[in-house]
Tab-separated table of C-alpha atoms and ligand atoms in Angstrom:
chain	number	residue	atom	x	y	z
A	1	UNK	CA	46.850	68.340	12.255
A	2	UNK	CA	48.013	68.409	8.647
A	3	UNK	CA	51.900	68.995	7.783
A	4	UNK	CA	50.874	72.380	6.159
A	5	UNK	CA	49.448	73.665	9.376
A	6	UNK	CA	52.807	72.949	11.288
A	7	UNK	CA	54.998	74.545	9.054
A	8	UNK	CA	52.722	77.491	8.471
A	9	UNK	CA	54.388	80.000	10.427
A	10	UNK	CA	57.633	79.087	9.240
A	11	UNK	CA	55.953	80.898	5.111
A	12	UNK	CA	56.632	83.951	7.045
A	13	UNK	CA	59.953	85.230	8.422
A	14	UNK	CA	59.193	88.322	10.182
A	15	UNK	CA	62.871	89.598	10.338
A	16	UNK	CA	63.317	91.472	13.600
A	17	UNK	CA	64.888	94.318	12.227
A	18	UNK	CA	61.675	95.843	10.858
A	19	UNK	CA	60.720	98.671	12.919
A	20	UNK	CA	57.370	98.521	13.349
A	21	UNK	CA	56.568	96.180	15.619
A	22	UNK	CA	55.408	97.813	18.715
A	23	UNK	CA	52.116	96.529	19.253
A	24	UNK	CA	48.816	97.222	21.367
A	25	UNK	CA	48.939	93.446	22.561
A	26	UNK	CA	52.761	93.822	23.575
A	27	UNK	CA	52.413	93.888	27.694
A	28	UNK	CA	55.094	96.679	29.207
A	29	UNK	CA	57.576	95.269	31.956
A	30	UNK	CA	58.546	96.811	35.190
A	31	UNK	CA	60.794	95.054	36.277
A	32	UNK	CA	60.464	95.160	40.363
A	33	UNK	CA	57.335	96.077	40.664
A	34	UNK	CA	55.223	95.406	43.496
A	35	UNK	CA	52.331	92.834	41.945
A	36	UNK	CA	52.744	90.035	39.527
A	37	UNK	CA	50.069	92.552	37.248
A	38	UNK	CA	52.007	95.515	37.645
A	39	UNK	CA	55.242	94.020	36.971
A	40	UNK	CA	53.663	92.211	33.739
A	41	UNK	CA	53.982	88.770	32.646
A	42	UNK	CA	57.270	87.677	30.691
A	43	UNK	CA	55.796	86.677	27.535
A	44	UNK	CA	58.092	84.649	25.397
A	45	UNK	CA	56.242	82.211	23.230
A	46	UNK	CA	56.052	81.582	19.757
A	47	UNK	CA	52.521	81.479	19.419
A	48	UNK	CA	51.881	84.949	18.682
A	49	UNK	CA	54.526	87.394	17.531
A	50	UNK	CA	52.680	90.556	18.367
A	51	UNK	CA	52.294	89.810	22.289
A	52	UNK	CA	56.139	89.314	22.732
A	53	UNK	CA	57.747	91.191	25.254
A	54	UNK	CA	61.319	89.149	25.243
A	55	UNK	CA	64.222	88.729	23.061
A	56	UNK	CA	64.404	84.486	22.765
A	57	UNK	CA	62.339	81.867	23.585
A	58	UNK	CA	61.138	79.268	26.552
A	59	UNK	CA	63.525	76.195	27.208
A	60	UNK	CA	66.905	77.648	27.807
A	61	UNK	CA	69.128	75.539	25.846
A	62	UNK	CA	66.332	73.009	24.749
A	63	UNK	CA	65.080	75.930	22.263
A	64	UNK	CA	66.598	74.457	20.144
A	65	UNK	CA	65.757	70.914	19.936
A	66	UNK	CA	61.890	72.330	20.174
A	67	UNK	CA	62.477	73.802	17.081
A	68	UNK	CA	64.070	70.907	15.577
A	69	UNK	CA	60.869	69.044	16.520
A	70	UNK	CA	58.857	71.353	15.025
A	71	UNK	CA	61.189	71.069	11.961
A	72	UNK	CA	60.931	67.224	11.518
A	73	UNK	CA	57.238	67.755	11.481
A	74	UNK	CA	56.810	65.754	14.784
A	75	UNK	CA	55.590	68.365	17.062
A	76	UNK	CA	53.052	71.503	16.661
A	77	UNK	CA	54.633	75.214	16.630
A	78	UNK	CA	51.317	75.797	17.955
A	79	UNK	CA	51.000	73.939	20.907
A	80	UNK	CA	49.943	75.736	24.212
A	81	UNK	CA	50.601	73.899	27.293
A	82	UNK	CA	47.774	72.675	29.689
A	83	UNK	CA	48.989	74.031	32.669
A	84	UNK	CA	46.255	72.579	34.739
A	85	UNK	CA	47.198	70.604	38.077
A	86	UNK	CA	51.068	71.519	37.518
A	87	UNK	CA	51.314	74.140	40.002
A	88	UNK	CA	53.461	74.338	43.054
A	89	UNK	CA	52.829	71.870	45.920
A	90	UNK	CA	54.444	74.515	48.502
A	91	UNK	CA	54.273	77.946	48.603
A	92	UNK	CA	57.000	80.053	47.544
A	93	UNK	CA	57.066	83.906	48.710
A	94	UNK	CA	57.029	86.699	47.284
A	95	UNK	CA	59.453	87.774	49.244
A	96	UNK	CA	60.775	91.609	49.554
A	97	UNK	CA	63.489	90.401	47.258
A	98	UNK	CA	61.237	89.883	44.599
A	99	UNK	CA	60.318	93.437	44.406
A	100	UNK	CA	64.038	95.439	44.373
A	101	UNK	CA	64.607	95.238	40.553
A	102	UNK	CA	68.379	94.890	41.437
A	103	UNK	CA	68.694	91.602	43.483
A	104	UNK	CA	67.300	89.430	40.812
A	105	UNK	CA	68.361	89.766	37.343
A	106	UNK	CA	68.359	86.548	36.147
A	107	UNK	CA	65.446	85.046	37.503
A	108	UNK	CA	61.996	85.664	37.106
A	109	UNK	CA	59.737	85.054	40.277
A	110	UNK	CA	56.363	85.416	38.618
A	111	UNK	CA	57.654	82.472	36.573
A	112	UNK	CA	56.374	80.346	38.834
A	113	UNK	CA	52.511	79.530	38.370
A	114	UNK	CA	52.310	82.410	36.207
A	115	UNK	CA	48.487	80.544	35.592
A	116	UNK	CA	48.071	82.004	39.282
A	117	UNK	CA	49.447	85.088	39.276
A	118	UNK	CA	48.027	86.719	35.658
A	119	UNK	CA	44.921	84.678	35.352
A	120	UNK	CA	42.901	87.410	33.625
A	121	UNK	CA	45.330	87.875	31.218
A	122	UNK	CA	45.386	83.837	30.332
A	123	UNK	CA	41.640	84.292	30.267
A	124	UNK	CA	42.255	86.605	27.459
A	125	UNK	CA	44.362	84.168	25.424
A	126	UNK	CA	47.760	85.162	26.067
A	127	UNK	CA	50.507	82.745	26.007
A	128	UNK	CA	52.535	82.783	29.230
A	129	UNK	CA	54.705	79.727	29.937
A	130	UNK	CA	56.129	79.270	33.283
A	131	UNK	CA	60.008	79.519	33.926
A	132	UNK	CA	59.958	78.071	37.341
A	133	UNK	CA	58.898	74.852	38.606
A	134	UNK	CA	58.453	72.828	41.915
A	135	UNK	CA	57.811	69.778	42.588
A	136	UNK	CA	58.468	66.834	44.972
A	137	UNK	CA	61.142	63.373	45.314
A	138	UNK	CA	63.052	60.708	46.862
A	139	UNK	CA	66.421	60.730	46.521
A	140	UNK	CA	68.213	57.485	46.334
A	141	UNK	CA	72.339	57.934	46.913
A	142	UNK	CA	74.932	55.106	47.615
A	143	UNK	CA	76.917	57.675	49.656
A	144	UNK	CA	73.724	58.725	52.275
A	145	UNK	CA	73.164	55.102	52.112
A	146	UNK	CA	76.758	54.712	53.656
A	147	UNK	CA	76.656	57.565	56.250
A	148	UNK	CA	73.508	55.936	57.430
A	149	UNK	CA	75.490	52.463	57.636
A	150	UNK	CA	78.630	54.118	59.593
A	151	UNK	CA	76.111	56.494	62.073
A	152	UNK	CA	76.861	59.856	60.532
A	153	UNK	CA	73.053	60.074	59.582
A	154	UNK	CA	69.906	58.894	60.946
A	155	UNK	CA	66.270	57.878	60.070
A	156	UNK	CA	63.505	59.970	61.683
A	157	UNK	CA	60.629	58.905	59.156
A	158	UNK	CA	60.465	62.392	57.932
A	159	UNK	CA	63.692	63.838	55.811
A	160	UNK	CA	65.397	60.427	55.449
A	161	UNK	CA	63.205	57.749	55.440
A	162	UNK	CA	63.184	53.829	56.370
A	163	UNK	CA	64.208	52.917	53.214
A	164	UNK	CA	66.948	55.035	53.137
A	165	UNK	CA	65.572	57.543	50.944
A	166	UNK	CA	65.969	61.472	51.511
A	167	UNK	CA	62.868	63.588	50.871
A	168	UNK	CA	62.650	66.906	49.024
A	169	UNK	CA	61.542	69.440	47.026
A	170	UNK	CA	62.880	70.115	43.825
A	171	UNK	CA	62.861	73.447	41.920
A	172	UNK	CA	64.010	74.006	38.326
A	173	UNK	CA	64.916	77.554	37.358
A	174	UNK	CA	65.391	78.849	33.786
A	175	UNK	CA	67.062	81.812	33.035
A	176	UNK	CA	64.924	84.838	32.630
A	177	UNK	CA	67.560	88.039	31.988
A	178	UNK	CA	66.776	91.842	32.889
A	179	UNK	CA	69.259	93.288	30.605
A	180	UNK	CA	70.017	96.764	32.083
A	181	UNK	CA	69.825	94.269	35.372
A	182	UNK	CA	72.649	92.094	34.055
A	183	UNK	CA	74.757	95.047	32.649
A	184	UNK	CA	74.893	96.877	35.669
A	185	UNK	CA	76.118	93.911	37.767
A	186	UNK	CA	79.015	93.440	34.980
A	187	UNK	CA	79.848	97.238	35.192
A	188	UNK	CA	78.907	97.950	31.694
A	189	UNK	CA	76.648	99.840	29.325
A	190	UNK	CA	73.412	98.166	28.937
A	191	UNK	CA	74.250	98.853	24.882
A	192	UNK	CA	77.298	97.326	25.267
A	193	UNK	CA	76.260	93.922	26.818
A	194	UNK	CA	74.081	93.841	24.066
A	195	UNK	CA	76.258	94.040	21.098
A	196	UNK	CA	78.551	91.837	22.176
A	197	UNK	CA	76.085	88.857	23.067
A	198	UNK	CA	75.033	89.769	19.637
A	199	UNK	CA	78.388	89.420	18.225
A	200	UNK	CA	79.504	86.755	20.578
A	201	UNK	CA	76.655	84.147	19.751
A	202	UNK	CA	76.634	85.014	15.931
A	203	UNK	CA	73.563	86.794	15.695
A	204	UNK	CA	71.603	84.796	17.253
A	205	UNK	CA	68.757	87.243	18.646
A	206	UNK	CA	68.789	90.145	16.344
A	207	UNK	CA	66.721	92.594	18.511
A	208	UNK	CA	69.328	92.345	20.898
A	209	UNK	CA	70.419	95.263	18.161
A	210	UNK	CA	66.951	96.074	16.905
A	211	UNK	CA	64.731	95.950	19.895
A	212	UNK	CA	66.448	97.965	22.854
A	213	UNK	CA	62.444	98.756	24.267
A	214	UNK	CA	62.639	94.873	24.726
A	215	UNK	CA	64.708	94.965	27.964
A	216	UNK	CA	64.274	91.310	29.315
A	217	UNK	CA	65.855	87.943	27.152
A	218	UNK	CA	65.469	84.351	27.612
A	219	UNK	CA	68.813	83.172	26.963
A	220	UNK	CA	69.773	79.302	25.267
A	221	UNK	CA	71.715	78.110	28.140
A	222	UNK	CA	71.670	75.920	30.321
A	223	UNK	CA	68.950	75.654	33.501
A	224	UNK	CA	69.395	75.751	37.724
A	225	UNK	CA	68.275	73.672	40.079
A	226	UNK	CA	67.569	73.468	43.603
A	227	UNK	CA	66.837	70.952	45.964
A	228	UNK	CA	65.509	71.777	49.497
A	229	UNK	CA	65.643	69.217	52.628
A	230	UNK	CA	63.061	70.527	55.174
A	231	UNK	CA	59.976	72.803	54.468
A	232	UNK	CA	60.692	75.480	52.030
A	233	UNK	CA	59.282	78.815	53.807
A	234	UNK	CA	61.612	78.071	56.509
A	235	UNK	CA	64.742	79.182	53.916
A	236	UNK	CA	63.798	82.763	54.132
A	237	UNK	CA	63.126	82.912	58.528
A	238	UNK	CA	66.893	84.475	59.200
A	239	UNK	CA	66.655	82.565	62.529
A	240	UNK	CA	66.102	78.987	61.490
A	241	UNK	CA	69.822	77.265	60.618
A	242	UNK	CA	70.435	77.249	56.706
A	243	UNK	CA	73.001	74.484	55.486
A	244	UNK	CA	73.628	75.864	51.825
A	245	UNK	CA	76.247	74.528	48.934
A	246	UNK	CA	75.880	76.487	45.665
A	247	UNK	CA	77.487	73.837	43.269
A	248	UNK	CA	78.652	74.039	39.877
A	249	UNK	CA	77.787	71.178	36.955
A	250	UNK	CA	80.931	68.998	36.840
A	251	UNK	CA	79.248	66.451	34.778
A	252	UNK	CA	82.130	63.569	34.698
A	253	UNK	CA	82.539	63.739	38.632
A	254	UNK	CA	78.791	64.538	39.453
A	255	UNK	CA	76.999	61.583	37.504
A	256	UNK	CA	80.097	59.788	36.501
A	257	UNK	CA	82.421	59.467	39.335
A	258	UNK	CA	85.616	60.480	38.011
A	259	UNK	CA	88.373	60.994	40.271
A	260	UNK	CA	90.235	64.363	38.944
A	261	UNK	CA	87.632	66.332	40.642
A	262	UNK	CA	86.560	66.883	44.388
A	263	UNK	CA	83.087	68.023	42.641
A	264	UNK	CA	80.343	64.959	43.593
A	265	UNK	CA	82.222	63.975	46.818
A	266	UNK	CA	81.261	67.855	48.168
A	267	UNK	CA	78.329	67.486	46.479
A	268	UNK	CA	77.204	64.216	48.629
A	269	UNK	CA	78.915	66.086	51.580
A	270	UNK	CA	76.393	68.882	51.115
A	271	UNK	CA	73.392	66.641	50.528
A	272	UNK	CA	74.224	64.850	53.847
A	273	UNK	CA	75.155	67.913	55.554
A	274	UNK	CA	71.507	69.803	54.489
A	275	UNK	CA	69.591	66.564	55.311
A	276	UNK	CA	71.007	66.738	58.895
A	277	UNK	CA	70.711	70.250	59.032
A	278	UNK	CA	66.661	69.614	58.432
A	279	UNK	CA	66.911	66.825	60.799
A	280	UNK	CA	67.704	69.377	63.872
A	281	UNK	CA	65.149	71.630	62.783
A	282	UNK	CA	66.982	73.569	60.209
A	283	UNK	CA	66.746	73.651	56.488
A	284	UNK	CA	69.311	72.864	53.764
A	285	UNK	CA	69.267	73.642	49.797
A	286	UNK	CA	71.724	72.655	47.376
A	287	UNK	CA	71.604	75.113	44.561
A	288	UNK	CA	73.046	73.383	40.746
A	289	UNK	CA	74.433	75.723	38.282
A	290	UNK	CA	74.706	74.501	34.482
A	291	UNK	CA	78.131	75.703	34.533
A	292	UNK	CA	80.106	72.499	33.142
A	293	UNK	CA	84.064	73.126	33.381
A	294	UNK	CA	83.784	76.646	35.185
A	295	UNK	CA	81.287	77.593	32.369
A	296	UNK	CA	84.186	76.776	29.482
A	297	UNK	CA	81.973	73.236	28.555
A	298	UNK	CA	83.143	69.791	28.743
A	299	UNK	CA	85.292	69.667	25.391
A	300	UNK	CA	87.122	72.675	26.652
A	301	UNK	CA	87.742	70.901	30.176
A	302	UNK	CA	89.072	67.326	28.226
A	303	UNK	CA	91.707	69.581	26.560
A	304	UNK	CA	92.479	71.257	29.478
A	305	UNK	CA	93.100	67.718	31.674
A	306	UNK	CA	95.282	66.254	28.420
A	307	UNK	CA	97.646	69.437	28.757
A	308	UNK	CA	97.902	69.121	32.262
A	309	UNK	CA	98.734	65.630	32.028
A	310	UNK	CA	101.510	66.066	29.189
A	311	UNK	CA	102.645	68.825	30.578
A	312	UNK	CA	106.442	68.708	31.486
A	313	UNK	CA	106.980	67.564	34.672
A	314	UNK	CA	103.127	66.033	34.694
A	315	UNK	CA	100.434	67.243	36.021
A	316	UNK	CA	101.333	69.350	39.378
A	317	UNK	CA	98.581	71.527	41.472
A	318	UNK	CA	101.717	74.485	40.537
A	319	UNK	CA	100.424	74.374	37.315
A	320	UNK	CA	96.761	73.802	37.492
A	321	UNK	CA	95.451	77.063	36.514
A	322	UNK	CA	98.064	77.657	34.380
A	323	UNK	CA	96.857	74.664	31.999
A	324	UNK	CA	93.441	75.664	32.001
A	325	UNK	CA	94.218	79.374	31.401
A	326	UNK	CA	96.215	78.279	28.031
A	327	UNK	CA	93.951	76.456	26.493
A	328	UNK	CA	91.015	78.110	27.441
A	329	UNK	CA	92.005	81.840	27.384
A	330	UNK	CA	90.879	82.270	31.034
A	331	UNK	CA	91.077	80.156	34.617
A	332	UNK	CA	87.276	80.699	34.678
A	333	UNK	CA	84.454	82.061	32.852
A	334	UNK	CA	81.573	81.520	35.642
A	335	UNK	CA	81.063	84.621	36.318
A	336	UNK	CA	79.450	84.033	39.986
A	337	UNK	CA	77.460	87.810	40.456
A	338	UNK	CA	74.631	86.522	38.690
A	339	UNK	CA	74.542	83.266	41.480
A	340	UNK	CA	72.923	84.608	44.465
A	341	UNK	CA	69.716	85.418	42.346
A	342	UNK	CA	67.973	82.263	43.027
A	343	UNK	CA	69.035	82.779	47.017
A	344	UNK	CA	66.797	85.828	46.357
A	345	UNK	CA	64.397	84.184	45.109
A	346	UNK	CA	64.058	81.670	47.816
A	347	UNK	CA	63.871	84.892	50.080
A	348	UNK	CA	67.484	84.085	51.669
A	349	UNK	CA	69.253	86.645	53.904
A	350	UNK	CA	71.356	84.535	55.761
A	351	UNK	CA	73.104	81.351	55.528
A	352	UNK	CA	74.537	79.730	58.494
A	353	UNK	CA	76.448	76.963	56.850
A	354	UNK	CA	77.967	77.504	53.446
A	355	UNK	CA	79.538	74.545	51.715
A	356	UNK	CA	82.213	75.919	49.187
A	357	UNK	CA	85.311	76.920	49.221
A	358	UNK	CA	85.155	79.364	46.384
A	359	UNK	CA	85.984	82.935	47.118
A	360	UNK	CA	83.914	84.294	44.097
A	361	UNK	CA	81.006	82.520	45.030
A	362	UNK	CA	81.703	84.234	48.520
A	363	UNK	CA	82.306	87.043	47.620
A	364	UNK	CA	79.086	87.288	45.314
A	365	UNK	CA	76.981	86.195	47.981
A	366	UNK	CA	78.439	89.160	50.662
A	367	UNK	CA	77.683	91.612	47.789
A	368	UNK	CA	74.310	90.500	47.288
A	369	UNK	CA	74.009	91.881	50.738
A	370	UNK	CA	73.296	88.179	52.263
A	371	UNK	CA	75.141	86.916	55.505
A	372	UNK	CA	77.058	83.805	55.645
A	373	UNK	CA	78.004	82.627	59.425
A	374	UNK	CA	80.314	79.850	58.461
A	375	UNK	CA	82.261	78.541	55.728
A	376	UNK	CA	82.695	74.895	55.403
A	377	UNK	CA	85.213	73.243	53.290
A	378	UNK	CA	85.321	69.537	52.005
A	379	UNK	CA	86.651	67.046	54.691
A	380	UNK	CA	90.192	65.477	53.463
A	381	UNK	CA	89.072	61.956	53.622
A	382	UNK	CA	86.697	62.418	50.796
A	383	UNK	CA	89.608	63.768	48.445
A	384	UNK	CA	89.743	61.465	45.819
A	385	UNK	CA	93.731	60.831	45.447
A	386	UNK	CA	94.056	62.311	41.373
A	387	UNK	CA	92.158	65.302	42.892
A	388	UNK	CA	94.304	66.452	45.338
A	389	UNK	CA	96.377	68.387	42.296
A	390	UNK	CA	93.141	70.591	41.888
A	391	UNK	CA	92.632	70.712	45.559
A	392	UNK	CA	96.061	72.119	46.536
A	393	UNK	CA	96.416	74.100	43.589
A	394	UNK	CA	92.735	76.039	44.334
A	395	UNK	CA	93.867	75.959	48.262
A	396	UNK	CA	97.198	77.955	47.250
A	397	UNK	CA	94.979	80.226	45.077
A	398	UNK	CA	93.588	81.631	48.391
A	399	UNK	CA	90.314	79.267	48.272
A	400	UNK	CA	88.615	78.999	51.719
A	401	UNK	CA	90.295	76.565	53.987
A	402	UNK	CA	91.610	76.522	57.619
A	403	UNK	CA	94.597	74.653	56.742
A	404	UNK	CA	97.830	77.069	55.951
A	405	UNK	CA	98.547	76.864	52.146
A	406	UNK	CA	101.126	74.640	50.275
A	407	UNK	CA	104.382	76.346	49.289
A	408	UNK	CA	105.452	76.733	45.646
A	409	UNK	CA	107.913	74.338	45.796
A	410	UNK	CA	105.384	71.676	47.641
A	411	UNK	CA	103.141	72.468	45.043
A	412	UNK	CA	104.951	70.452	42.600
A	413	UNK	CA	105.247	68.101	44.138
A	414	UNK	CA	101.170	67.421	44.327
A	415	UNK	CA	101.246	65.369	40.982
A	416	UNK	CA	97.866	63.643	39.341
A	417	UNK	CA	98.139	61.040	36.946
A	418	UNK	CA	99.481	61.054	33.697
A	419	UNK	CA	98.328	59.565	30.069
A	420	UNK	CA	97.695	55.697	30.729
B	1	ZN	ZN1	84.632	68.326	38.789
């Protein structure tokens, strides 16, 4: 392909405030609706302006590097994926979830193998890109490894294997936004959301303004995750045992293994926990949120552990939230309603076993009208010492645990390191 054919679309800058762009290609959405071909496909691709039914563009946050691709001139703003042999090695739903437009706003469940579910309309050229995919692993950890070693786990051949490996299936989730959806679960005019993620992200999608028939938006952030231990259908039978953790991105714990944070010790706790869960005859899932630093990002967060380290009187669990609320303007920005969607999805109503201790993500979960038996809370001995200033502090702060909370005055005296 010659340069001039991959920058051709980029001669013509259709700006999205023209009017006139309704057009007889354009699919209509129902959001809820009871087949994949009455709901309508989310169509969100480049490739042809006029069949766009969404504000924004495939790839969550990687929208952006695609088009910096396309910029340098190595890759084709043309391209259509082959979506041949990529499909779904399991079946997933639908579920009755997956036709109340209110329990999933954020997700789209026709996202998955959309190939499948609007064949004739691929037949007749149109564009539609999956926003859900499944597929299968190994997972190697030095912590599973370890609870094998001391007898906490065992192999059966099946979910953990000879070689120490745990079996899964993986699903990657990108966020697919119904906006009246999305406004209703903040409590807020549908108009209103709009014009201030407008304002808020500088403009970035126009016909957030422009374009109110356009109701659904593929937003640039960042992707979710889940991995299952035991067969998949099993998640939405109310009588088989569900171990669940929904866990939050906490990249320098997670991958890295810093101590400030309790984040991958649950994390491993929760793998181990769902893997014997599936061993009994159960099923476990581990849902991961791209929500670095309670959704404030990882510079935010470095700022936040440097004033709680300076801080007079070091860092103490009394002043944990305090720290994070300075700097950052507020304790958390997660904003856990929109969290239960991919529970929906998965066709969830009740979860025996839920690893977290967060009362938002409890509370979210209740509203969304699914049942959690019983609440599980990291074990002590897997507290890294410099984390037990977090710990405390989010135990005083009425986070789910069976112990009876510290005192003020203790508080302080729960100190993490300071500046080496
Ligand atoms: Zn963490």
């Amino acid at each position: 392909m010659s340069e001039a054919d991959f920058t051709k679309r980029s001669n013509h800058v259709i700006l999205a405030s023209q009017g006139n762009l309704k057009h007889k290609e354009t699919l209509p959405v129902h959001w809820g609706a009871q087949t994949p071909l009455g709901r309508g496909p989310i169509v969100a691709s480049s490739t042809n302006s006029k069949a766009r039914n969404a504000i924004g563009t495939h790839g969550g946050s990687y929208t952006v590097y695609r088009a910096l691709s396309i910029a340098s001139g190595k890759f084709s703003s043309s391209h259509k994926p082959d979506l041949n042999n990529t499909q779904s090695p399991v079946k997933i739903g639908p579920y009755s979830q997956w036709f109340d437009a209110t329990k999933m706003v954020s997700v789209d469940p026709w996202g998955l193998d959309p190939q499948i579910h609007f064949k004739s309309l691929f037949d007749e050229g149109y564009d539609i890109r999956p926003t859900i995919a499944v597929t299968q692993a190994h997972l190697q950890l030095p912590e599973i490894a370890e609870a094998i070693e001391k007898g906490r786990i065992k192999i059966d051949g099946q979910i953990v294997r000879e070689n120490k490996d745990i079996k899964v299936t993986k699903v990657a989730i990108d966020p697919v936004w119904y906006l009246p959806g999305i406004a209703k679960r903040l409590k807020i005019e549908e108009g209103e959301l709009r014009r201030i993620l407008f304002q808020e992200t500088g403009g970035m999608y126009p016909e957030l303004i422009t374009r109110p028939d356009l109701k659904v938006c593929l937003p640039p952030i960042g992707s979710t995750t889940a991995y299952i231990f035991g067969n998949p259908v099993d998640l939405a039978n109310e009588k088989i045992e569900l171990t669940c953790r929904v866990h939050d991105e906490c990249n320098g714990s997670d991958v890295f293994g810093s101590d400030i944070c309790t984040c991958r010790p649950y994390l491993m706790y929760g793998i181990e926990d769902a893997a014997r869960t599936a061993q009994r005859g159960g099923v476990g899932i581990i849902i991961y949120y791209r929500k670095e630093g309670r959704a404030l990002g990882e510079v935010t967060k470095f700022l936040v552990y440097n004033a709680r380290k300076r801080q007079e009187g070091g860092d103490t669990a009394a002043t944990y939230f305090q720290r994070t609320q300075c700097v950052a303007g507020v304790e958390d920005a997660r904003f856990q309603e929109l969290m239960p969607d991919p529970l929906h999805f998965f066709g969830i109503s009740t979860i025996h076993n839920l690893h977290s201790m967060s009362n938002m993500k409890y509370d979210a979960i209740m509203n969304a009208g699914i049942k959690v038996m019983n609440r599980i809370s990291i074990p002590d001995h897997l507290i890294p010492q410099d984390a037990q200033v977090e710990m405390e502090a989010k135990k005083a702060a009425g986070y789910f645990n069976k112990e009876t909370p510290k005192s003020a005055d203790d508080l302080k005296k729960v100190k993490g390191r300071a500046i080496e």
